[in-house]
Backbone as a ProteinNet text record, in pm:
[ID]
protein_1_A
[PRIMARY]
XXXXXXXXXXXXXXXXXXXXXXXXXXXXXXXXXXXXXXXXXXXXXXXXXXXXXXXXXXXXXXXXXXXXXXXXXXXXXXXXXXXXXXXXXXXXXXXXXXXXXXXXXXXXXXXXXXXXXXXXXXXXXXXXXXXXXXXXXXXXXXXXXXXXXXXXXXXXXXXXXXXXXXXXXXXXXXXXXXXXXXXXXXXXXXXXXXXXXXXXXXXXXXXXXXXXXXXXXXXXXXXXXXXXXXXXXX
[TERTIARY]
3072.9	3083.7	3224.8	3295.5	3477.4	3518.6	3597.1	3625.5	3787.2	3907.3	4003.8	4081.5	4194.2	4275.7	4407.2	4410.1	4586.2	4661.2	4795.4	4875.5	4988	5022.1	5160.5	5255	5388.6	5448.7	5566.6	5528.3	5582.6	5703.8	5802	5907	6028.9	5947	6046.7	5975.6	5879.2	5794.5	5715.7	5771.5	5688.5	5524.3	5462.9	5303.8	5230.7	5116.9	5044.3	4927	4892.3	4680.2	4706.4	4506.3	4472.7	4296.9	4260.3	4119.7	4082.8	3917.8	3877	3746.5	3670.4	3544	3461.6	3338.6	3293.7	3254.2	3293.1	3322	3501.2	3478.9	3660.3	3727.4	3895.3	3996	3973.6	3997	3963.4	4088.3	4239.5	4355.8	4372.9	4284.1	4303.8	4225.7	4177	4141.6	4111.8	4130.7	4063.5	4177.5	4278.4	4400.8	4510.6	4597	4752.6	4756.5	4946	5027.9	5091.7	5207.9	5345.5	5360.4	5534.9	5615	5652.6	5657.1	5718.8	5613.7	5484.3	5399.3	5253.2	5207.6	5025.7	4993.7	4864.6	4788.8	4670.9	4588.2	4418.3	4362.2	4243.3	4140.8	4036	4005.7	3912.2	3761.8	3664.6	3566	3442.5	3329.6	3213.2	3104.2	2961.5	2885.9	2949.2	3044	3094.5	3236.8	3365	3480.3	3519.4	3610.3	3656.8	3851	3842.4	3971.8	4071.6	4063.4	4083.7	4181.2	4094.1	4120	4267	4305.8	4450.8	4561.6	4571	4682.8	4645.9	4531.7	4517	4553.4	4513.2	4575.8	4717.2	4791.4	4926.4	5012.3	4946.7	4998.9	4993.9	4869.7	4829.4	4898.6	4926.1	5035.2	5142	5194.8	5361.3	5385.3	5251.4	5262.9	5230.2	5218.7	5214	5068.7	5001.1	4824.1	4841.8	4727.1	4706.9	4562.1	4551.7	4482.7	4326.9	4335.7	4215.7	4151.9	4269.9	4277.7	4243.3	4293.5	4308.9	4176.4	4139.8	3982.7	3903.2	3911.8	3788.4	3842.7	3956.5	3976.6	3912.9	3929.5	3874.9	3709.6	3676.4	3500.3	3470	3531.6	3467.9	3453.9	3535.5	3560.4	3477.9	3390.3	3324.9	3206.7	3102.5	2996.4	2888.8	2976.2	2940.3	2984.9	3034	3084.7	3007.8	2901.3	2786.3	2811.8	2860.9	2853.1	2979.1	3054.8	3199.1	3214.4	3313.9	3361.5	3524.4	3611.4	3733.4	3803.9	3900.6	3962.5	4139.7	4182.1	4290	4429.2	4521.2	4593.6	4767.2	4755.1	4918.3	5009.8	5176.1	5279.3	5243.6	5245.9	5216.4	5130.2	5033.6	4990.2	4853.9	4774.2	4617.2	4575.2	4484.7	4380.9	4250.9	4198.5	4043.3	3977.7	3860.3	3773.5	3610.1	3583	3477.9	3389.1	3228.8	3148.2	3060.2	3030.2	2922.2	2731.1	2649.8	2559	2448.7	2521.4	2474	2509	2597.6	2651.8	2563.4	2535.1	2468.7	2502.8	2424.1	2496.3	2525.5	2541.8	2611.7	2761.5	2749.9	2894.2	2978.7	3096.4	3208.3	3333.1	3382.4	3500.6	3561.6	3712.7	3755.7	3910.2	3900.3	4045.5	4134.6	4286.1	4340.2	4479.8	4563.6	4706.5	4810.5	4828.6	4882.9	4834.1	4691.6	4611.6	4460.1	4445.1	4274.6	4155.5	4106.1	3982.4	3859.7	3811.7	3650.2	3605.2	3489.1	3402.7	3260.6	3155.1	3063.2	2968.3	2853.7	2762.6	2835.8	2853.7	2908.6	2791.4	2832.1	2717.1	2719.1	2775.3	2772.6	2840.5	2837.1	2936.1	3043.9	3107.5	3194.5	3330.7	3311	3428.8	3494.3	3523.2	3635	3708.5	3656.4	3734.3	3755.2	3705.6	3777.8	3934	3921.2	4049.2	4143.7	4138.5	4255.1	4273.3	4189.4	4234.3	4371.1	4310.8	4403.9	4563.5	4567	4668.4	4737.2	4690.3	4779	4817.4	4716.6	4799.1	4945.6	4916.1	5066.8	5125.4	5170	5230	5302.7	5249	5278.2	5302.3	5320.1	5359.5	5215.5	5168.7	5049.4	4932.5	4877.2	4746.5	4619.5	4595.7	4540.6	4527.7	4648	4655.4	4585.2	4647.5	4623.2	4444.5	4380.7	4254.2	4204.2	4200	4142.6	4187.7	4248.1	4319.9	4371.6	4379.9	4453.1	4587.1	4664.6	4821.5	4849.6	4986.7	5023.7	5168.6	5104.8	5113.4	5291.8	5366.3	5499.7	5531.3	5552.1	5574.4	5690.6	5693	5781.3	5902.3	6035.3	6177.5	6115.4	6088.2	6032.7	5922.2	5861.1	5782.3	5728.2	5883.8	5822.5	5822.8	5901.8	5915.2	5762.1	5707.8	5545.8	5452	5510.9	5402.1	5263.7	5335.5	5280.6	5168.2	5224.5	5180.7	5078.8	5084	4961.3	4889.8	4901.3	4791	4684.9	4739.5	4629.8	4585.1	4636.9	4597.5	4445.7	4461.3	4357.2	4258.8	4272.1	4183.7	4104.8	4168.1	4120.2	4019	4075.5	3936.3	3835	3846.8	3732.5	3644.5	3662.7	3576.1	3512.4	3612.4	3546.6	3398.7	3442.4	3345.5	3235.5	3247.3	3096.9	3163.7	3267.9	3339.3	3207.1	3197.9	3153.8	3007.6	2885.6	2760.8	2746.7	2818	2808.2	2896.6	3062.1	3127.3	3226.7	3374.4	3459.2	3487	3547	3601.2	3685.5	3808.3	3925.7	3983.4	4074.6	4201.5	4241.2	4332.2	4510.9	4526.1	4700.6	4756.4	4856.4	4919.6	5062.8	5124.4	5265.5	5384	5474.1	5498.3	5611.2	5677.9	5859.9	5939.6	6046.8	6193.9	6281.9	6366.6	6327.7	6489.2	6419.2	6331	6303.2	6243.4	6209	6134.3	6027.9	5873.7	5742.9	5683.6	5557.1	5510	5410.7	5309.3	5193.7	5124.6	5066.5	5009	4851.8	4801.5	4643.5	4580	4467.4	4391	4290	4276.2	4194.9	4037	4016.2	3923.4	3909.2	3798.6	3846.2	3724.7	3697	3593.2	3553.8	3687.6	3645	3682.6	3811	3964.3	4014.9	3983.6	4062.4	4176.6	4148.8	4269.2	4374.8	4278.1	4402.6	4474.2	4431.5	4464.2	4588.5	4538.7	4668.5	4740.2	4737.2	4850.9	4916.7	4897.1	4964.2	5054.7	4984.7	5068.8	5186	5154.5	5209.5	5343.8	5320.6	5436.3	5540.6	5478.1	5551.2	5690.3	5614.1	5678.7	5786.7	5758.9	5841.5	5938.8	5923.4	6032.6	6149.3	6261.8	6413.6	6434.9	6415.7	6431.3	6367.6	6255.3	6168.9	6267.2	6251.9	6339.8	6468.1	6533.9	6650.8	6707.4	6538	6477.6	6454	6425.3	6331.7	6488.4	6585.2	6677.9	6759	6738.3	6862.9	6795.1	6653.4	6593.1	6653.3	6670.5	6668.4	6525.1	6558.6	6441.9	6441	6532.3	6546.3	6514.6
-416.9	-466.2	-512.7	-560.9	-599.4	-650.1	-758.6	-837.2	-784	-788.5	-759.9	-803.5	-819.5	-882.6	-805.2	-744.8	-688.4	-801.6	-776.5	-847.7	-766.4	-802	-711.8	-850	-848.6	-920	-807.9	-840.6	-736	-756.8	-879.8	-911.6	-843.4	-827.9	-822.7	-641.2	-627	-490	-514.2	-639.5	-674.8	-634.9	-578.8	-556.1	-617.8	-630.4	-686.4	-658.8	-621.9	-617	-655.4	-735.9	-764	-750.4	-724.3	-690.4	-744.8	-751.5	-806.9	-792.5	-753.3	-653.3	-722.8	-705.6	-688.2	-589.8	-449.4	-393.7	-364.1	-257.7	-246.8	-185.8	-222.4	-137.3	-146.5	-247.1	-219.3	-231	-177.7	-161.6	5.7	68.2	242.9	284.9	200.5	311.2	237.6	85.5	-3.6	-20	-64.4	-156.9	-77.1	-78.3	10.3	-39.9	-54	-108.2	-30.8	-10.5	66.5	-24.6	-43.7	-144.2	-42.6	-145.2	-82.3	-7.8	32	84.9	66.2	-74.7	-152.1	-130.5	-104.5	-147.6	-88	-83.2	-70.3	-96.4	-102.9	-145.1	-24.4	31.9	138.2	94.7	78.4	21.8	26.6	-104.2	-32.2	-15.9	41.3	100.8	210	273.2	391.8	429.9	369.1	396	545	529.8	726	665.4	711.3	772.8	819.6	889.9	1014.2	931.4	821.4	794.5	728.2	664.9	575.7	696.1	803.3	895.3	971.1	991.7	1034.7	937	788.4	643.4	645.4	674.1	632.8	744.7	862.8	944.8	971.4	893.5	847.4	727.9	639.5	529.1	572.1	657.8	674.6	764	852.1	933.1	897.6	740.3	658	640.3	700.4	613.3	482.8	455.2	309.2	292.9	145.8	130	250	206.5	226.8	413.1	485.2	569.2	606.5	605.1	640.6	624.6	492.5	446	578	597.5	673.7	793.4	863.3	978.8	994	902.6	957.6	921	810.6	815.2	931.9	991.2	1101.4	1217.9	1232.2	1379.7	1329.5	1220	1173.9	1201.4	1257.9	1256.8	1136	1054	952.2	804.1	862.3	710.5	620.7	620.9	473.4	421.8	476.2	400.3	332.3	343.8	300	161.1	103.1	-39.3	55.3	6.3	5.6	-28.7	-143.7	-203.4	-167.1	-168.1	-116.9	-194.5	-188.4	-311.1	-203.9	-210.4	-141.4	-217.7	-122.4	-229.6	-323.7	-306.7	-488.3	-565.3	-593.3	-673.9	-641.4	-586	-542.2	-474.8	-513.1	-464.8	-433.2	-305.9	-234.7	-284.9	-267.2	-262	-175	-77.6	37.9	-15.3	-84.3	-107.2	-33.1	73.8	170.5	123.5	152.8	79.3	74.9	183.6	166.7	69.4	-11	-111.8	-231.7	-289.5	-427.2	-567.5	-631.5	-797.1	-877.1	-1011.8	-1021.2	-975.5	-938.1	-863.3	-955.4	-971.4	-1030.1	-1040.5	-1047.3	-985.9	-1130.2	-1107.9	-1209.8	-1122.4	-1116.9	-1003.8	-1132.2	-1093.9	-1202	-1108.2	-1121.8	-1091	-1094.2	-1048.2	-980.8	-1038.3	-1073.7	-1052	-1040.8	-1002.3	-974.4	-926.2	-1002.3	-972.9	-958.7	-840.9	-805.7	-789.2	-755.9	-732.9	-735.8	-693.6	-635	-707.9	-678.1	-749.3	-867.8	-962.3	-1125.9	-1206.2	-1351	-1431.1	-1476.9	-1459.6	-1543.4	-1465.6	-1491.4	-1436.8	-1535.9	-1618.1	-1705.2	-1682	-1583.5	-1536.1	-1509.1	-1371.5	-1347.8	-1461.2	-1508.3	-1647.8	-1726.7	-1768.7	-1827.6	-1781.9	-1706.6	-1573.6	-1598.7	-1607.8	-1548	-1708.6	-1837.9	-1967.2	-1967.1	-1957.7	-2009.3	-1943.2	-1828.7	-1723.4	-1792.8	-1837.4	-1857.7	-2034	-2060.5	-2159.3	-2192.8	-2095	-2068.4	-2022.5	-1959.6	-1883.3	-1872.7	-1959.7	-1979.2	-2086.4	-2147.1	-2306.1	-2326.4	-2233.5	-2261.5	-2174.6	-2230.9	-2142	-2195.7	-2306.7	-2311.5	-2278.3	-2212.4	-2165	-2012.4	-1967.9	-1816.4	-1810.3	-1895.2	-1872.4	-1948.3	-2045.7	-2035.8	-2004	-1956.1	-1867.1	-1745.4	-1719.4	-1525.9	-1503	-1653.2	-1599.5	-1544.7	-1508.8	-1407.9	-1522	-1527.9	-1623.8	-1658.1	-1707	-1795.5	-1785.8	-1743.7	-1697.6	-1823.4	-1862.4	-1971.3	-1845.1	-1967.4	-1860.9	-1817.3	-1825.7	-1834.1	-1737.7	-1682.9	-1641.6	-1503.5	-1387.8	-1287.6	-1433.8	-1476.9	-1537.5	-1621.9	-1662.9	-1711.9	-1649	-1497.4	-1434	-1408.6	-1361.5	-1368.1	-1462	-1609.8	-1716.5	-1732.8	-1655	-1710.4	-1634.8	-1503.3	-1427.2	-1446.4	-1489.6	-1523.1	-1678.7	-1753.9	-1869.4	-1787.5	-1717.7	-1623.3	-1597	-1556.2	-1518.9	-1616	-1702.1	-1836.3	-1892.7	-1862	-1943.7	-1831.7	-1732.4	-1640.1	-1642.7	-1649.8	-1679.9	-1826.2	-1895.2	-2057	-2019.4	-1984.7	-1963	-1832.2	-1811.8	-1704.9	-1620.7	-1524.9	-1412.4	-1310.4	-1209.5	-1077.7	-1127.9	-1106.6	-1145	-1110.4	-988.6	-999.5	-1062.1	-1143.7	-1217.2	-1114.4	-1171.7	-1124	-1036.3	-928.9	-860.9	-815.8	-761.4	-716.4	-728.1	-792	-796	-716.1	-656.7	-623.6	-640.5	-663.7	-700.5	-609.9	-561.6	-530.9	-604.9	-589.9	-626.7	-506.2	-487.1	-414.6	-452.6	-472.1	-485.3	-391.2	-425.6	-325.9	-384.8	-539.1	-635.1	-589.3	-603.8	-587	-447.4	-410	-298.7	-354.8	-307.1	-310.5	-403	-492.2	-565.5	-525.8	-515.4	-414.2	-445.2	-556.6	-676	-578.9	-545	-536.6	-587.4	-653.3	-719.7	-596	-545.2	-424.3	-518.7	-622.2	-649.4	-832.2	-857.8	-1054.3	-1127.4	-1141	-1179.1	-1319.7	-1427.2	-1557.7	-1581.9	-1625.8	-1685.8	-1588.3	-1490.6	-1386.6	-1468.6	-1578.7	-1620.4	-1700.4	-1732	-1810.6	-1720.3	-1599.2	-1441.1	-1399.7	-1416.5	-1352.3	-1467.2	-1617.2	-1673.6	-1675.1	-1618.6	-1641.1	-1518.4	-1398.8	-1275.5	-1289.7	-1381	-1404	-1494.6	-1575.9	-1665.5	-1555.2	-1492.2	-1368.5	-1315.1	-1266.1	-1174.8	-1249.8	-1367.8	-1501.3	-1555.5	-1482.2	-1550.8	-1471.5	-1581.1	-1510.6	-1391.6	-1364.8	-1204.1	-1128.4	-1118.3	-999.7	-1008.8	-1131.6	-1112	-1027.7	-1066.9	-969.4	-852.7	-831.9	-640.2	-636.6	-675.5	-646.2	-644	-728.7	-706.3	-599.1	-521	-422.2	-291.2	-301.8	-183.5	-170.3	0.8	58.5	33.6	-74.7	-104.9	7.5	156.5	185.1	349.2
-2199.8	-2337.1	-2368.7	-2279.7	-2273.7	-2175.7	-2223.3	-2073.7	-2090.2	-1941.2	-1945	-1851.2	-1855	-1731.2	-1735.4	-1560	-1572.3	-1501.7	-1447.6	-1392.2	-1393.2	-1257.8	-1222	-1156.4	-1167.4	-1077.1	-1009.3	-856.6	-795.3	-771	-795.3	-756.1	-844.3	-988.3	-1112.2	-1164.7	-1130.3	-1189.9	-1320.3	-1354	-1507.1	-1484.5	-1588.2	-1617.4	-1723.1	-1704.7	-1884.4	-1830.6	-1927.8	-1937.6	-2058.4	-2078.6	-2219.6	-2194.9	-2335.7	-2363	-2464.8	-2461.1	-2600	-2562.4	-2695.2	-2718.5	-2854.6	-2824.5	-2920.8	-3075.4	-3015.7	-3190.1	-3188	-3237	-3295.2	-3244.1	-3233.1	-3154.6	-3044.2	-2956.4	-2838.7	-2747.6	-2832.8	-2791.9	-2775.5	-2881.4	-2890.8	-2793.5	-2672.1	-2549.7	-2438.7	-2419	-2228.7	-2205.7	-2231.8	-2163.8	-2156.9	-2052.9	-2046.7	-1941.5	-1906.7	-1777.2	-1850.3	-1683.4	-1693.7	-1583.9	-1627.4	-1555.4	-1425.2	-1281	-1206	-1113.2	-1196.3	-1146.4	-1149.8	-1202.8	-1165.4	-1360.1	-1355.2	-1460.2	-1480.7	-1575.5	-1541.2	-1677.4	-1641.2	-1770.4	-1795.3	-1840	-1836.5	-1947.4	-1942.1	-2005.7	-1964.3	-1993.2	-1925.2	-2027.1	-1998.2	-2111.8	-2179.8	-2140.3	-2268.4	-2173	-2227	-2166.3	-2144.5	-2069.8	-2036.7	-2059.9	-2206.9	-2215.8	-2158.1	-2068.2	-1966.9	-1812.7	-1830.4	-1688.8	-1680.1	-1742.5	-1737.6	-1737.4	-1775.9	-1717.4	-1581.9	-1530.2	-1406.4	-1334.3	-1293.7	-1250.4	-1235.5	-1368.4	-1354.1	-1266.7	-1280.9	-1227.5	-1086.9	-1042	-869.4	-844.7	-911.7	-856.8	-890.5	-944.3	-933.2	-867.5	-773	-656.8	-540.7	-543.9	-393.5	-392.5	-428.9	-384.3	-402.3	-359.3	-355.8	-520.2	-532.1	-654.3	-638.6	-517.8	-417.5	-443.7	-352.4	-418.9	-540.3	-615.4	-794.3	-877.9	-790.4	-852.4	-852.9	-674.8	-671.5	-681	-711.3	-757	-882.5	-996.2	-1124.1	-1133.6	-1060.7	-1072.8	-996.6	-871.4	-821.8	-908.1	-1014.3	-1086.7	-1236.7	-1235.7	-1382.1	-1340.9	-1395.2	-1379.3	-1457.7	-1564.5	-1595.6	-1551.2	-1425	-1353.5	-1349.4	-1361.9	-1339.2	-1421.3	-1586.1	-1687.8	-1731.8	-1631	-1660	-1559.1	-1663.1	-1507.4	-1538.9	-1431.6	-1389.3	-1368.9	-1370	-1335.4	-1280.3	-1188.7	-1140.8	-1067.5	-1084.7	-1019.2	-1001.3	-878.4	-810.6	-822.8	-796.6	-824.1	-751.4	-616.7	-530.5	-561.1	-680.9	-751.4	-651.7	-558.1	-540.8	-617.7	-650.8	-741.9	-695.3	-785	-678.9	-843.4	-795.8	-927.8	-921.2	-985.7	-968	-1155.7	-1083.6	-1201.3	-1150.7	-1221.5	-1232.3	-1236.1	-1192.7	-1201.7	-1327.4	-1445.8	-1556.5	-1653.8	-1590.5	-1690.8	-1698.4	-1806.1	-1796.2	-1839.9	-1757	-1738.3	-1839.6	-1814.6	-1690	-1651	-1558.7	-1498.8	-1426.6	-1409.6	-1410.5	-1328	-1218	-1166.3	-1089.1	-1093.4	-1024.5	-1008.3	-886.7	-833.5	-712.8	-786.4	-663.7	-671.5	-590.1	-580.7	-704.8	-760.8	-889.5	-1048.5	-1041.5	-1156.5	-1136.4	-1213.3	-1213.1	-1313.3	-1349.2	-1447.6	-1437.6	-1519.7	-1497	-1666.5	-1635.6	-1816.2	-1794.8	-1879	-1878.3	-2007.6	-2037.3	-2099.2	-2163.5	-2077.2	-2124.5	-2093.4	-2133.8	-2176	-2032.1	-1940.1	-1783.1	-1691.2	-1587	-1480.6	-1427.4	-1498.8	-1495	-1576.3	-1665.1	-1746	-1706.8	-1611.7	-1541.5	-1466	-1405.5	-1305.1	-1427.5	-1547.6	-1625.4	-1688.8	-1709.8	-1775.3	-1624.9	-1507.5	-1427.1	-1374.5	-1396.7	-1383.6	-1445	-1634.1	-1731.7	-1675.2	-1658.1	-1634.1	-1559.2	-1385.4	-1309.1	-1347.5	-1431.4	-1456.8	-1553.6	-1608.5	-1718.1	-1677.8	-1538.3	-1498.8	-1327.9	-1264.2	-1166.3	-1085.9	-974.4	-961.7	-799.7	-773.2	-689.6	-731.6	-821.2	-844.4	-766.1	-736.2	-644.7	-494.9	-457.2	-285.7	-356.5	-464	-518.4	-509.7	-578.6	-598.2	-494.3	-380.1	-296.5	-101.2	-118.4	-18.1	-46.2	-148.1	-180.9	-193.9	-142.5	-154.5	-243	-243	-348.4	-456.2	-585.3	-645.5	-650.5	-670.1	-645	-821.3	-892	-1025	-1081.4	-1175.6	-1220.8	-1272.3	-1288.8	-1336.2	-1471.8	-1556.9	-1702.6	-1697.2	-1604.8	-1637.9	-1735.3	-1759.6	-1886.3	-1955.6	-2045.5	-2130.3	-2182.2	-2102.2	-2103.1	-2103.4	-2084.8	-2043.4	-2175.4	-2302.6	-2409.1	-2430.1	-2426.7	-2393.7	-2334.1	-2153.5	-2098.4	-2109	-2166.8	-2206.5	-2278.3	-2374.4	-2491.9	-2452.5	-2344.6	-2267.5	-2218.3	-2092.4	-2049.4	-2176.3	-2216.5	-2381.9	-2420.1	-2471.2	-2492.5	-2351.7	-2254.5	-2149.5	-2133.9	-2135.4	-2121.1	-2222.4	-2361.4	-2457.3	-2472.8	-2414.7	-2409.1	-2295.8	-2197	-2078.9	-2139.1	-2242.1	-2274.9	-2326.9	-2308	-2390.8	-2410.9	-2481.4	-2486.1	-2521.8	-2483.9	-2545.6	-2683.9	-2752.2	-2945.5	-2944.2	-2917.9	-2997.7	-2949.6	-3015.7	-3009.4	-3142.9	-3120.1	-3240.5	-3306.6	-3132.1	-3183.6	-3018.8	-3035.3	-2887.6	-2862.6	-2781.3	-2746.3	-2589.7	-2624.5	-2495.5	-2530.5	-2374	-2353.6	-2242.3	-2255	-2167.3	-2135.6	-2036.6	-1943.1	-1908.1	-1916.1	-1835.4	-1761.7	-1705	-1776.7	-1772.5	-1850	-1936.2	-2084.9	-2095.9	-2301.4	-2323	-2438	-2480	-2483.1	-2457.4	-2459.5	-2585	-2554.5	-2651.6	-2640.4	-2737.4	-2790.2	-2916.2	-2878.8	-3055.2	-3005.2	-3117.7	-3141.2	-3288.8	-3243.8	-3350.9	-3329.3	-3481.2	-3438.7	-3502.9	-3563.1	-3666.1	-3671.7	-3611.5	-3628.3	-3699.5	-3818.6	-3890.8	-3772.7	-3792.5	-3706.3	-3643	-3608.4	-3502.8	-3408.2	-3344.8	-3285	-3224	-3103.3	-3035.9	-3139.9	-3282.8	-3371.8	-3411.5	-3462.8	-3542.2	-3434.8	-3294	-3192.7	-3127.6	-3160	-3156.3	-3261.4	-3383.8	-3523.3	-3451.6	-3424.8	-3421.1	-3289.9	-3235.8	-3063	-3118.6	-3280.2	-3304.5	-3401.9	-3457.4	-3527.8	-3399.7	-3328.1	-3229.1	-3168.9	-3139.8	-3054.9	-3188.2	-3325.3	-3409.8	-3384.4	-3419.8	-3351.1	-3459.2	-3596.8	-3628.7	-3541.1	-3505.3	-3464.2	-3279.8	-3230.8	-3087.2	-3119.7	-3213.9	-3232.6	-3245.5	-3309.1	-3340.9	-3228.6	-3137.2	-2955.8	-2893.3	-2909.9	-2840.9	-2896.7	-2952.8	-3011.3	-2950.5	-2921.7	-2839.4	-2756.3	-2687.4	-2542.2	-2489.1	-2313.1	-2227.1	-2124.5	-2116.6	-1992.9	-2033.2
[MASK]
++++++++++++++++++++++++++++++++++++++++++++++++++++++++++++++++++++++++++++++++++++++++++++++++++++++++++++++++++++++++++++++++++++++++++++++++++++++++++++++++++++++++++++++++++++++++++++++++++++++++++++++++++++++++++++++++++++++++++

């Protein structure tokens, strides 16, 4: 019932996931990155809370995404009903969809991004969402999506990152987005040049991607950068 995309770039440690659902808040429990150390999406027919601090705490103790996955579906007894999504500092990503979840189901995993989601109108969403991405964001997205390389990141790229997120957003809902509609976003950013960005639309009567580029131009105005630069990133 949520489509989502993480992304790690392993060169710099930068992180971002973003989500978007059909009922509400769907920032108060699928999406979290920590810089330095991968990402995950937690969601599904009925999300598990639970799982994104057991994850972080298996990638900042050396597992692999891989690992971590099936550490926390092994200890759920409602794992069927969960999807997963997982992504390590080196930008691999595992992904665990439970077989209680229903269609159409979604996944498109490549070298430091990757999106999945659950009762959508097609199985084309995800690969729509991680097109837009590498296209805002990288200078070969085509070797990325049809060979696997591991994407060549432009100099600019935190700086866009905001940007190509809600780029991603925008093509996943063009391509079918959530089968009820969209309702409420969020994205984060990780670095350790800025302090953390953390926009949630908890509520979207019509516009969600207009609602979170309005909020995406807020954040990008030079007061609020100025408040972001006077933060401790470390």
């Amino acid at each position: 019932m949520t489509l989502s995309l993480v992304h790690v770039n392993p060169e710099t440690g930068t992180s971002a996931c973003l989500a978007a659902t059909g009922s509400v808040a769907v920032g108060g429990y699928v999406n979290h990155c920590w810089r330095g150390t991968g990402a995950c999406a937690t969601q599904g027919l009925a999300t598990n809370p639970w799982y994104p601090e057991t994850i972080r705490r298996g990638l900042e103790g050396g597992l692999s995404a891989r690992q971590v996955l099936d550490d926390v579906t092994a200890a759920d007894a409602d794992a069927a009903r969960r999807q997963c999504l997982v992504m390590e500092a080196s930008g691999r990503a595992e992904l665990h969809t439970g077989t209680a979840n229903q269609p159409a189901l979604s996944a498109a995993l490549y070298p430091g991004v990757a999106a999945a989601g659950n009762m959508l109108a097609n199985d084309r969403v995800a690969g729509a969402m991680v097109e837009a991405f590498l296209a805002a964001t990288c200078d070969d997205p085509q070797a990325v999506l049809a060979e696997g390389r591991s994407p060549v990141f432009r100099d600019h790229h935190d700086s866009a990152l905001l940007g190509a997120l809600i780029d991603a957003l925008e093509a996943g809902l063009a391509a079918g987005g959530d089968v009820r509609g969209c309702r409420s976003v969020a994205l984060r950013i990780e670095s350790f040049h800025t302090a953390p960005i953390d926009l949630r639309l908890d509520w979207a009567d019509v516009d969600p991607v207009a609602e979170m580029r309005a909020l995406a131009g807020r954040v990008e105005a030079a007061d609020f950068q100025a408040f972001l630069g006077s933060l401790p990133h470390h």
